[in-house]
Amino acid sequence: MPSGILKFFPIVHWVRLTTRKDLAADIFAGAITTVLLVPQGLAYAMIAGLPPVVGLYASILPAVLYALLGTSRDLSIGPTSIAAIMVAAAMAGAGAGIDPVAGAVILSALSGLILLAMGIIKLGVFANLLSQPVLTGFSSGAAIVIMADQLRHFAGIELPSGLQPHEMLAYLGGRAAILNPQTLVLGGVALGFLLLTIGTVRGGRRRHVMFARFSPVLVLVLGAIAVWGLGLERVPVVGEISARPPVLDITMPGAGAWIALLPSAALISIIVFVESVSISKYLAGRRRQSIDADQELLALGSANVGSALSGALPVAGSFSRSMVNFNSGAHSQLASIFLALFTAATLLLFTPAFSGLPKAVLAAVIIVAVAGLVDLRSIPETWRYSKADGASNLVTFLGVLAYGVEAGLVMGVLLSVLLYLWRTGHPNIAIVGRLPHSTEFRSIERHKVETWPDILLVRVDENLYFANVGHVQDMLTREFQKRPGVQHLVLVMSGVGFVDSSALKVLQVAIDTLRESGVTIHLADVKGPVLDRLRRTRIFEHMAPGQVFPTPQAAVTALTRAAEREKELIPI
């Protein structure tokens, strides 16, 4: 079979190697993951402000398309809490003129097209676009926003939409007397039951783990039975729903809605990609395998276009379902195809049963599902290691809580970029000398080293580019003022992997300027790719032959010998 087909459809290779035992494992994993997916799909659609059945449609065609194109054996594609809250935020920002289902379809289509475009031009490197502190702060803040929003279903009263967590608590606190006691008790009992099952999982016994996986379905069934059997008429339920795709009953808006939702779709596509690739890399590492980030873009883009065609919300990789899929023994993405089949069967056969599900119990399922995303300990831990990363984590977290998921994410990304520019704009610059009885060169501030009054060796531990070349130039000027006897400056380039045009121009000017003041610039330990690029410029026209050395030791040896020869030529 042509290698191009195997590269574009990795599943073909996996199927060819599948045994009966592997097939049975994939069927089992697909069935177990479906048990988790059904309540999550219904609940996440509710987060996005969509009919619950939309969450199941987002789990069929997208899962199949990713299974055909994805390079991760274990990633489970479908609705996620983060994508759902971003859809809700996008729709709140778009105003009341767009039907929620139509808006979700537009966001899915735009996100899919953006991801496909990124895949075609091979922008898989953007998997690292969001730093881990920003992603952690965003996930923690978004999880708290989601949990706070579910309080409306516990309260059992109508609440304004778009409230931030502190606003939600203040609003409910002022209306404590009119809260619905039936929804409070039912939701509280469901939440307590689910939290108890999580506690049993920590015991590590297999039967406890299996029970915890089935507990969301069990608590929904018991909740529906309680509402029906106890006659809890004041408890809001999902209501009558149909297996018919809701998108068939709406009119899609014009180009104005697509343009209005484009910025939100761009943010969603970034989160979908980064979140999914992070999960894929983690699981691939456990199998000692690898993924192709560019192919993942194509797979995720196709999955989101498939979600749009299904009339559903944007999809991404789910960590909880992917871990269940992995731990259930999935061999390949065939498990996702079986998951799609089981979900379709559930949609066709059991949809009428969803009408009696109490919203307070669904809210409890959501709270437990997203609670694991809250990682407040990472803020002080990151701060202790790096104040810049800690600030990115904290600002993103607080921004999401105070201003919403989109604004908080943008704040975190902008701050991390600014801090990166500041950090690389102030690189570590070390004056180095030679360790005794060695050819190794280290910082004079950290080690006892040998130095020379007429030779200044400077190591720059960062790429040289427009943001930091001025800082480097200022530092060298100060050092020359301290050392008037310096005749040779050796730039140790071991930490430099790139020199941009701005830095190159400054270096050329410095060579000529320092030569006029009696100082010669030399380069040492230049990386091969950097040296190749420099040779394509005119910089060596500004330098005398022999001013580039393979190591600092070679530079010192050559310069000291030259100085000795000059002394020998001076008449006594």
Coordinates of C-alpha atoms in Angstrom, one line a residue:
M1 CA 0.0 0.0 0.0
P2 CA 1.4 3.5 -0.9
S3 CA 3.1 5.2 2.1
G4 CA 1.1 8.4 1.4
I5 CA -2.1 6.6 2.2
L6 CA -0.7 5.1 5.4
K7 CA 0.5 8.6 6.5
F8 CA -2.8 10.2 5.8
F9 CA -4.9 7.4 7.2
P10 CA -2.9 5.9 10.1
I11 CA -5.8 3.6 11.0
V12 CA -5.1 1.5 7.9
H13 CA -1.8 0.5 9.4
W14 CA -3.4 -0.3 12.8
V15 CA -6.2 -2.3 11.2
R16 CA -3.7 -4.4 9.3
L17 CA -2.0 -5.4 12.5
T18 CA -5.2 -6.0 14.5
T19 CA -5.8 -9.4 15.9
R20 CA -9.1 -10.8 17.2
K21 CA -8.0 -10.1 20.7
D22 CA -7.2 -6.5 19.8
L23 CA -10.6 -6.2 18.1
A24 CA -12.4 -7.4 21.2
A25 CA -10.4 -5.0 23.3
D26 CA -11.4 -2.1 21.1
I27 CA -15.1 -3.1 21.3
F28 CA -14.9 -3.3 25.1
A29 CA -13.1 0.1 25.4
G30 CA -15.6 1.7 23.0
A31 CA -18.5 0.4 25.1
I32 CA -17.0 1.5 28.4
T33 CA -16.1 5.0 27.1
T34 CA -19.7 5.3 25.7
V35 CA -21.0 4.9 29.3
L36 CA -19.0 7.9 30.3
L37 CA -19.6 9.9 27.1
V38 CA -23.4 9.8 27.2
P39 CA -23.9 11.7 30.4
Q40 CA -21.0 14.0 29.7
G41 CA -22.3 14.7 26.2
L42 CA -25.7 15.7 27.5
A43 CA -24.3 17.8 30.2
Y44 CA -21.7 19.6 28.1
A45 CA -24.3 20.6 25.6
M46 CA -26.3 22.1 28.5
I47 CA -23.2 24.1 29.4
A48 CA -23.1 25.5 25.9
G49 CA -26.8 26.5 26.1
L50 CA -27.8 23.8 23.6
P51 CA -30.3 21.0 23.6
P52 CA -28.7 18.0 25.4
V53 CA -29.1 15.8 22.3
V54 CA -26.6 18.0 20.5
G55 CA -23.8 16.6 22.7
L56 CA -24.5 13.1 21.4
Y57 CA -24.4 14.3 17.7
A58 CA -21.0 15.8 18.5
S59 CA -19.8 12.3 19.4
I60 CA -20.6 10.3 16.3
L61 CA -19.3 11.7 12.9
P62 CA -16.5 13.7 14.6
A63 CA -15.2 10.6 16.4
V64 CA -15.3 8.6 13.1
L65 CA -13.4 11.3 11.1
Y66 CA -10.7 11.6 13.8
A67 CA -10.4 7.8 14.0
L68 CA -9.7 7.8 10.2
L69 CA -7.1 10.6 10.2
G70 CA -5.7 11.0 13.7
T71 CA -2.3 9.7 14.8
S72 CA -3.1 9.1 18.4
R73 CA -4.3 5.5 19.2
D74 CA -6.2 6.6 22.3
L75 CA -7.5 10.1 22.0
S76 CA -11.3 10.3 22.5
I77 CA -12.9 13.1 20.5
G78 CA -16.2 14.7 21.4
P79 CA -17.7 17.6 23.4
T80 CA -15.6 18.9 26.2
S81 CA -16.3 21.2 29.1
I82 CA -13.8 23.9 28.0
A83 CA -15.1 24.0 24.4
A84 CA -18.6 24.1 25.7
I85 CA -18.0 27.1 28.0
M86 CA -16.2 28.9 25.2
V87 CA -19.3 28.3 22.9
A88 CA -21.5 29.8 25.7
A89 CA -19.2 32.8 26.0
A90 CA -19.1 33.3 22.3
M91 CA -22.8 33.2 22.0
A92 CA -23.2 35.6 24.9
G93 CA -20.8 38.0 23.2
A94 CA -22.6 37.7 19.8
G95 CA -25.9 39.0 21.2
A96 CA -29.4 37.6 21.0
G97 CA -29.8 37.6 17.3
I98 CA -28.2 34.2 16.6
D99 CA -29.9 30.9 17.4
P100 CA -27.7 29.0 19.8
V101 CA -27.6 25.8 17.6
A102 CA -26.8 27.9 14.5
G103 CA -24.1 29.7 16.4
A104 CA -22.6 26.4 17.6
V105 CA -22.6 25.0 14.0
I106 CA -20.9 28.2 12.7
L107 CA -18.2 27.9 15.5
S108 CA -17.6 24.3 14.6
A109 CA -17.3 25.0 10.9
L110 CA -15.0 28.0 11.4
S111 CA -12.8 26.2 13.9
G112 CA -12.6 23.2 11.6
L113 CA -11.6 25.3 8.6
I114 CA -9.0 27.2 10.7
L115 CA -7.5 23.9 11.9
L116 CA -7.5 22.4 8.4
A117 CA -5.8 25.5 7.0
M118 CA -3.1 25.3 9.7
G119 CA -2.6 21.6 8.9
I120 CA -2.2 22.2 5.2
I121 CA 0.5 24.8 5.8
K122 CA 2.0 22.6 8.5
L123 CA 1.7 24.8 11.6
G124 CA 1.8 21.9 14.0
V125 CA 4.6 23.7 15.8
F126 CA 1.8 25.9 17.2
A127 CA 1.0 23.1 19.6
N128 CA 3.4 25.0 21.9
L129 CA 1.6 28.3 21.3
L130 CA 0.1 28.3 24.8
S131 CA 2.5 27.9 27.6
Q132 CA 1.6 25.4 30.3
P133 CA 1.1 28.1 33.0
V134 CA -1.4 29.9 30.7
L135 CA -3.2 26.6 29.9
T136 CA -3.3 25.6 33.5
G137 CA -4.6 29.0 34.7
F138 CA -7.2 29.0 31.9
S139 CA -8.4 25.5 32.6
S140 CA -8.7 26.2 36.4
G141 CA -10.6 29.4 35.8
A142 CA -12.9 28.0 33.2
A143 CA -13.7 25.0 35.5
I144 CA -14.7 27.3 38.3
V145 CA -16.8 29.4 35.9
I146 CA -18.5 26.2 34.7
M147 CA -19.2 25.0 38.3
A148 CA -20.5 28.4 39.3
D149 CA -22.9 28.4 36.4
Q150 CA -24.3 25.1 37.4
L151 CA -25.5 26.7 40.7
R152 CA -28.5 28.0 38.7
H153 CA -29.8 24.4 38.3
F154 CA -29.2 23.7 42.0
A155 CA -31.1 26.9 42.9
G156 CA -34.1 26.0 40.7
I157 CA -34.8 29.7 39.8
E158 CA -34.3 31.8 36.8
L159 CA -31.0 33.6 36.8
P160 CA -29.5 36.1 34.3
S161 CA -27.0 34.6 31.9
G162 CA -23.4 35.6 31.6
L163 CA -22.8 36.1 35.4
Q164 CA -19.2 35.6 36.6
P165 CA -18.7 33.4 39.6
H166 CA -18.6 36.3 42.2
E167 CA -21.7 37.8 40.6
M168 CA -23.5 34.4 40.7
L169 CA -22.7 34.0 44.4
A170 CA -23.8 37.5 45.2
Y171 CA -27.0 37.1 43.2
L172 CA -28.0 33.8 44.9
G173 CA -27.0 35.2 48.3
G174 CA -29.5 38.0 47.9
R175 CA -32.3 35.5 47.0
A176 CA -31.7 32.7 49.4
A177 CA -35.3 32.8 50.6
I178 CA -36.7 31.9 47.2
L179 CA -34.4 29.0 46.3
N180 CA -36.0 25.7 45.4
P181 CA -35.5 23.2 48.2
Q182 CA -36.3 20.2 46.0
T183 CA -33.5 21.0 43.5
L184 CA -31.1 21.9 46.3
V185 CA -31.6 18.5 48.0
L186 CA -31.7 16.5 44.8
G187 CA -28.6 18.2 43.4
G188 CA -26.8 18.0 46.7
V189 CA -27.5 14.3 47.1
A190 CA -26.4 13.6 43.6
L191 CA -23.2 15.6 44.0
G192 CA -22.4 13.9 47.3
F193 CA -22.9 10.5 45.7
L194 CA -20.6 11.2 42.8
L195 CA -17.9 12.6 45.1
L196 CA -18.2 9.5 47.3
T197 CA -17.6 7.3 44.2
I198 CA -14.5 9.3 43.4
G199 CA -13.3 8.7 46.9
T200 CA -13.7 4.9 46.4
V201 CA -11.6 5.0 43.2
R202 CA -8.6 6.3 45.3
G203 CA -8.7 2.9 47.0
G204 CA -7.3 1.5 43.8
R205 CA -9.6 -1.6 43.6
R206 CA -10.8 -2.5 40.1
R207 CA -14.4 -2.9 41.1
H208 CA -14.4 0.5 42.6
V209 CA -13.0 2.0 39.4
M210 CA -15.6 0.3 37.3
F211 CA -18.4 1.5 39.7
A212 CA -17.1 5.1 39.5
R213 CA -17.2 4.9 35.7
F214 CA -20.8 3.9 35.7
S215 CA -21.8 6.2 38.5
P216 CA -22.8 9.2 36.3
V217 CA -25.3 7.1 34.4
L218 CA -26.5 5.5 37.6
V219 CA -27.1 8.8 39.4
L220 CA -29.0 10.2 36.4
V221 CA -31.2 7.1 36.3
L222 CA -31.8 7.3 40.1
G223 CA -32.5 11.0 39.8
A224 CA -35.1 10.5 37.1
I225 CA -36.7 7.8 39.2
A226 CA -36.8 10.0 42.2
V227 CA -38.4 12.9 40.4
W228 CA -41.1 10.5 39.0
G229 CA -41.6 8.4 42.0
L230 CA -41.6 11.2 44.6
G231 CA -43.6 13.5 42.5
L232 CA -41.1 16.3 42.6
E233 CA -43.0 18.6 40.3
R234 CA -40.8 21.7 41.1
V235 CA -37.7 20.0 39.8
P236 CA -36.9 21.2 36.3
V237 CA -36.2 18.3 33.9
V238 CA -34.6 18.2 30.4
G239 CA -38.1 17.9 28.8
E240 CA -39.2 16.2 25.7
I241 CA -36.4 15.9 23.1
S242 CA -36.2 14.2 19.7
A243 CA -33.5 12.2 18.0
R244 CA -34.0 14.6 15.1
P245 CA -31.0 16.9 14.7
P246 CA -32.1 20.4 16.0
V247 CA -30.1 22.0 13.2
L248 CA -32.7 20.8 10.7
D249 CA -35.3 23.0 12.4
I250 CA -33.5 26.3 12.3
T251 CA -32.5 28.8 9.6
M252 CA -28.8 29.5 9.4
P253 CA -27.9 33.2 9.6
G254 CA -26.0 35.2 7.0
A255 CA -22.4 36.2 6.6
G256 CA -22.6 38.8 9.4
A257 CA -23.0 36.1 12.0
W258 CA -20.0 34.2 10.6
I259 CA -17.8 37.3 10.7
A260 CA -19.0 38.1 14.3
L261 CA -18.1 34.6 15.5
L262 CA -14.7 34.4 13.7
P263 CA -12.5 35.7 16.6
S264 CA -14.2 33.3 19.0
A265 CA -13.7 30.4 16.6
A266 CA -10.0 31.3 16.3
L267 CA -9.6 31.1 20.1
I268 CA -11.6 27.8 20.2
S269 CA -9.4 26.3 17.4
I270 CA -6.3 27.1 19.4
I271 CA -7.6 25.6 22.6
V272 CA -8.9 22.5 20.7
F273 CA -5.5 21.9 19.1
V274 CA -3.3 22.6 22.2
E275 CA -5.6 20.6 24.6
S276 CA -5.9 17.7 22.2
V277 CA -2.2 17.4 21.3
S278 CA -1.2 17.7 24.9
I279 CA -3.4 14.7 25.8
S280 CA -2.2 12.8 22.7
K281 CA 1.5 13.3 23.6
Y282 CA 0.9 12.2 27.1
L283 CA -0.8 8.9 26.1
A284 CA 1.6 8.3 23.2
G285 CA 4.5 8.7 25.7
R286 CA 3.0 5.9 27.8
R287 CA 3.0 3.7 24.8
R288 CA 6.5 4.8 23.7
Q289 CA 5.0 6.1 20.5
S290 CA 4.7 9.5 18.8
I291 CA 2.2 11.7 17.1
D292 CA 2.3 13.9 14.1
A293 CA 1.2 17.4 15.1
D294 CA 0.5 18.5 11.5
Q295 CA -1.6 15.4 10.8
E296 CA -3.4 16.1 14.1
L297 CA -4.4 19.5 12.8
L298 CA -6.0 17.8 9.7
A299 CA -7.7 15.2 11.9
L300 CA -9.1 17.7 14.4
G301 CA -10.1 20.1 11.6
S302 CA -12.0 17.3 9.9
A303 CA -13.7 16.3 13.1
N304 CA -14.9 19.8 13.7
V305 CA -16.2 20.2 10.2
G306 CA -18.0 16.9 10.8
S307 CA -19.5 18.3 14.0
A308 CA -20.8 21.3 12.0
L309 CA -22.3 18.9 9.4
S310 CA -23.9 17.1 12.3
G311 CA -25.4 20.3 13.7
A312 CA -23.3 20.2 16.8
L313 CA -20.8 22.2 18.9
P314 CA -16.9 22.2 18.5
V315 CA -15.2 19.1 19.6
A316 CA -11.8 18.3 21.1
G317 CA -9.9 15.5 22.9
S318 CA -11.3 14.7 26.3
F319 CA -8.7 13.8 29.0
S320 CA -11.2 11.8 31.1
R321 CA -12.6 9.8 28.3
S322 CA -9.2 9.3 26.7
M323 CA -7.9 7.9 29.9
V324 CA -10.9 5.6 30.3
N325 CA -10.3 4.5 26.7
F326 CA -6.6 3.9 27.4
N327 CA -7.2 2.1 30.7
S328 CA -9.9 -0.1 29.2
G329 CA -7.3 -1.6 26.8
A330 CA -8.0 0.2 23.5
H331 CA -5.6 -1.0 20.8
S332 CA -6.4 1.6 18.1
Q333 CA -8.9 4.2 17.0
L334 CA -11.2 1.4 16.1
A335 CA -12.4 1.9 19.7
S336 CA -13.6 5.4 18.7
I337 CA -15.5 3.9 15.7
F338 CA -17.3 1.5 18.0
L339 CA -17.9 4.4 20.5
A340 CA -19.6 6.3 17.6
L341 CA -21.7 3.2 16.8
F342 CA -22.8 2.7 20.4
T343 CA -23.6 6.4 20.7
A344 CA -25.7 6.3 17.6
A345 CA -27.6 3.3 18.9
T346 CA -28.2 5.2 22.2
L347 CA -29.4 8.2 20.3
L348 CA -31.9 6.2 18.3
L349 CA -33.2 3.8 21.0
F350 CA -33.0 5.8 24.2
T351 CA -33.6 9.4 23.4
P352 CA -37.2 9.5 24.8
A353 CA -35.7 8.4 28.2
F354 CA -33.6 11.5 28.4
S355 CA -36.7 13.7 28.8
G356 CA -37.1 12.9 32.5
L357 CA -33.5 13.7 33.5
P358 CA -33.4 16.4 36.2
K359 CA -31.2 19.3 35.4
A360 CA -29.9 19.5 39.0
V361 CA -28.5 16.0 38.7
L362 CA -26.9 16.8 35.3
A363 CA -25.4 19.9 36.9
A364 CA -23.9 17.6 39.6
V365 CA -22.4 15.4 36.9
I366 CA -20.9 18.5 35.3
I367 CA -19.4 19.8 38.6
V368 CA -17.7 16.5 39.3
A369 CA -16.5 16.1 35.7
V370 CA -14.7 19.5 35.7
A371 CA -13.6 19.7 39.3
G372 CA -10.4 17.9 38.4
L373 CA -9.4 20.7 36.1
V374 CA -9.0 23.1 39.0
D375 CA -5.3 23.2 40.0
L376 CA -4.7 26.1 42.4
R377 CA -1.5 24.5 43.8
S378 CA 0.2 25.1 40.5
I379 CA 0.1 28.9 41.0
P380 CA 2.4 29.1 44.1
E381 CA 4.5 26.2 42.8
T382 CA 5.1 27.9 39.4
W383 CA 5.7 31.3 41.1
R384 CA 8.5 29.8 43.3
Y385 CA 10.2 28.4 40.2
S386 CA 9.6 31.3 37.8
K387 CA 7.8 34.5 38.7
A388 CA 7.1 35.2 35.1
D389 CA 5.4 31.9 34.6
G390 CA 3.6 32.2 37.9
A391 CA 2.3 35.6 36.9
S392 CA 1.0 34.2 33.6
N393 CA -0.8 31.4 35.4
L394 CA -2.3 33.8 38.0
V395 CA -3.3 36.5 35.6
T396 CA -5.0 34.1 33.2
F397 CA -6.8 32.4 36.1
L398 CA -8.1 35.7 37.6
G399 CA -8.8 37.1 34.1
V400 CA -11.1 34.2 33.3
L401 CA -12.9 34.6 36.7
A402 CA -13.3 38.3 36.4
Y403 CA -13.8 39.0 32.7
G404 CA -14.8 35.7 31.1
V405 CA -13.0 32.8 29.4
E406 CA -12.1 34.6 26.1
A407 CA -10.8 37.8 27.7
G408 CA -8.9 35.8 30.4
L409 CA -7.3 33.6 27.7
V410 CA -6.2 36.6 25.6
M411 CA -4.9 38.4 28.8
G412 CA -2.8 35.3 29.6
V413 CA -1.4 34.9 26.1
L414 CA -0.5 38.6 25.8
L415 CA 1.2 38.6 29.2
S416 CA 3.2 35.5 28.5
V417 CA 4.4 36.9 25.1
L418 CA 5.4 40.2 26.8
L419 CA 7.2 38.4 29.6
Y420 CA 8.9 36.2 27.0
L421 CA 10.1 39.3 25.1
W422 CA 11.3 40.9 28.4
R423 CA 13.1 37.7 29.5
T424 CA 14.8 37.1 26.2
G425 CA 15.4 40.9 25.9
H426 CA 17.5 40.7 29.1
P427 CA 19.5 37.5 28.5
N428 CA 22.1 36.1 30.9
I429 CA 25.5 37.5 29.8
A430 CA 28.5 36.0 31.5
I431 CA 32.1 37.1 31.6
V432 CA 34.0 33.8 31.4
G433 CA 37.5 32.6 32.2
R434 CA 39.3 29.3 32.1
L435 CA 39.1 26.8 34.9
P436 CA 42.5 25.8 36.3
H437 CA 44.2 22.9 34.6
S438 CA 41.4 22.7 32.1
T439 CA 40.1 23.9 28.7
E440 CA 36.6 24.6 30.1
F441 CA 35.4 28.2 30.4
R442 CA 33.0 29.2 33.1
S443 CA 31.5 32.4 34.6
I444 CA 34.0 34.5 36.7
E445 CA 31.2 35.2 39.2
R446 CA 30.6 31.5 40.0
H447 CA 34.1 29.9 39.6
K448 CA 37.7 30.6 40.3
V449 CA 39.0 31.0 36.8
E450 CA 42.0 32.4 34.9
T451 CA 41.5 35.6 33.0
W452 CA 43.7 37.9 30.8
P453 CA 43.9 41.7 31.1
D454 CA 43.9 42.2 27.3
I455 CA 41.2 39.6 26.4
L456 CA 37.6 39.8 27.4
L457 CA 35.5 36.6 26.9
V458 CA 31.8 37.1 26.9
R459 CA 29.2 34.4 26.6
V460 CA 25.6 35.3 25.6
D461 CA 23.1 32.6 26.7
E462 CA 20.3 33.6 24.2
N463 CA 19.6 34.0 20.6
L464 CA 20.6 37.5 19.3
Y465 CA 17.6 39.4 17.9
F466 CA 16.1 42.9 17.8
A467 CA 14.7 42.7 21.4
N468 CA 18.0 42.0 23.2
V469 CA 20.8 43.2 21.0
G470 CA 20.7 46.7 22.6
H471 CA 20.9 45.2 26.0
V472 CA 24.0 43.2 25.0
Q473 CA 25.6 46.3 23.5
D474 CA 25.0 48.3 26.6
M475 CA 26.5 45.6 28.8
L476 CA 29.6 45.4 26.6
T477 CA 30.0 49.2 26.8
R478 CA 30.0 49.1 30.6
E479 CA 32.6 46.3 30.7
F480 CA 34.9 48.2 28.4
Q481 CA 34.7 51.2 30.7
K482 CA 35.8 48.9 33.6
R483 CA 38.6 47.3 31.6
P484 CA 40.5 50.0 29.6
G485 CA 43.3 47.5 28.8
V486 CA 41.1 45.1 26.7
Q487 CA 42.4 44.7 23.1
H488 CA 40.3 41.6 22.1
L489 CA 36.7 40.8 22.7
V490 CA 35.8 37.2 22.2
L491 CA 32.0 36.5 21.8
V492 CA 31.4 32.9 22.9
M493 CA 28.4 31.9 20.8
S494 CA 27.7 28.5 22.3
G495 CA 24.3 29.7 23.6
V496 CA 23.3 31.4 20.3
G497 CA 21.1 29.5 17.9
F498 CA 20.0 32.4 15.7
V499 CA 21.1 35.9 14.8
D500 CA 18.5 38.1 13.2
S501 CA 19.1 41.0 10.8
S502 CA 18.9 43.6 13.5
A503 CA 21.6 41.9 15.6
L504 CA 23.7 41.3 12.5
K505 CA 23.7 45.0 11.7
V506 CA 24.6 46.0 15.2
L507 CA 27.4 43.4 15.2
Q508 CA 28.8 44.8 11.9
V509 CA 28.8 48.4 13.3
A510 CA 30.4 47.2 16.5
I511 CA 33.2 45.5 14.7
D512 CA 34.1 48.7 12.8
T513 CA 33.6 51.0 15.8
L514 CA 35.6 48.9 18.2
R515 CA 38.4 48.5 15.7
E516 CA 38.8 52.3 15.7
S517 CA 39.2 52.3 19.5
G518 CA 41.8 49.5 19.3
V519 CA 39.6 46.5 20.1
T520 CA 39.2 43.5 17.8
I521 CA 36.1 41.3 17.9
H522 CA 36.4 37.6 17.6
L523 CA 33.8 34.8 17.5
A524 CA 34.2 31.5 19.2
D525 CA 32.1 28.3 19.4
V526 CA 29.7 29.4 16.7
K527 CA 27.0 26.8 16.0
G528 CA 27.2 25.3 12.4
P529 CA 23.8 26.6 11.2
V530 CA 24.5 30.1 12.6
L531 CA 27.9 30.1 10.9
D532 CA 26.4 29.0 7.6
R533 CA 24.0 32.0 7.8
L534 CA 26.7 34.4 8.7
R535 CA 28.8 33.3 5.7
R536 CA 25.9 34.3 3.4
T537 CA 26.3 37.9 4.7
R538 CA 29.0 40.5 4.4
I539 CA 30.0 40.4 8.0
F540 CA 33.3 38.7 7.3
E541 CA 34.3 41.6 5.1
H542 CA 34.4 43.6 8.4
M543 CA 36.6 41.0 10.1
A544 CA 40.2 40.1 9.5
P545 CA 41.0 36.4 8.6
G546 CA 41.3 34.1 11.6
Q547 CA 38.8 36.0 13.8
V548 CA 36.5 33.0 14.1
F549 CA 37.6 30.2 16.5
P550 CA 36.1 26.7 17.1
T551 CA 36.4 27.1 20.9
P552 CA 37.2 29.8 23.5
Q553 CA 40.4 27.9 24.3
A554 CA 41.5 28.1 20.7
A555 CA 40.9 31.9 20.7
V556 CA 42.9 32.4 23.9
T557 CA 45.8 30.3 22.7
A558 CA 45.9 32.1 19.3
L559 CA 45.6 35.6 20.9
T560 CA 48.2 35.0 23.7
R561 CA 50.7 33.6 21.2
A562 CA 50.2 36.5 18.9
A563 CA 50.8 38.9 21.8
E564 CA 54.0 37.0 22.7
R565 CA 55.3 37.3 19.2
E566 CA 54.6 41.0 19.2
K567 CA 56.6 41.4 22.3
E568 CA 59.5 39.4 20.8
L569 CA 59.6 41.8 17.8
I570 CA 59.8 44.9 20.0
P571 CA 63.5 46.0 20.2
I572 CA 65.0 46.1 23.7

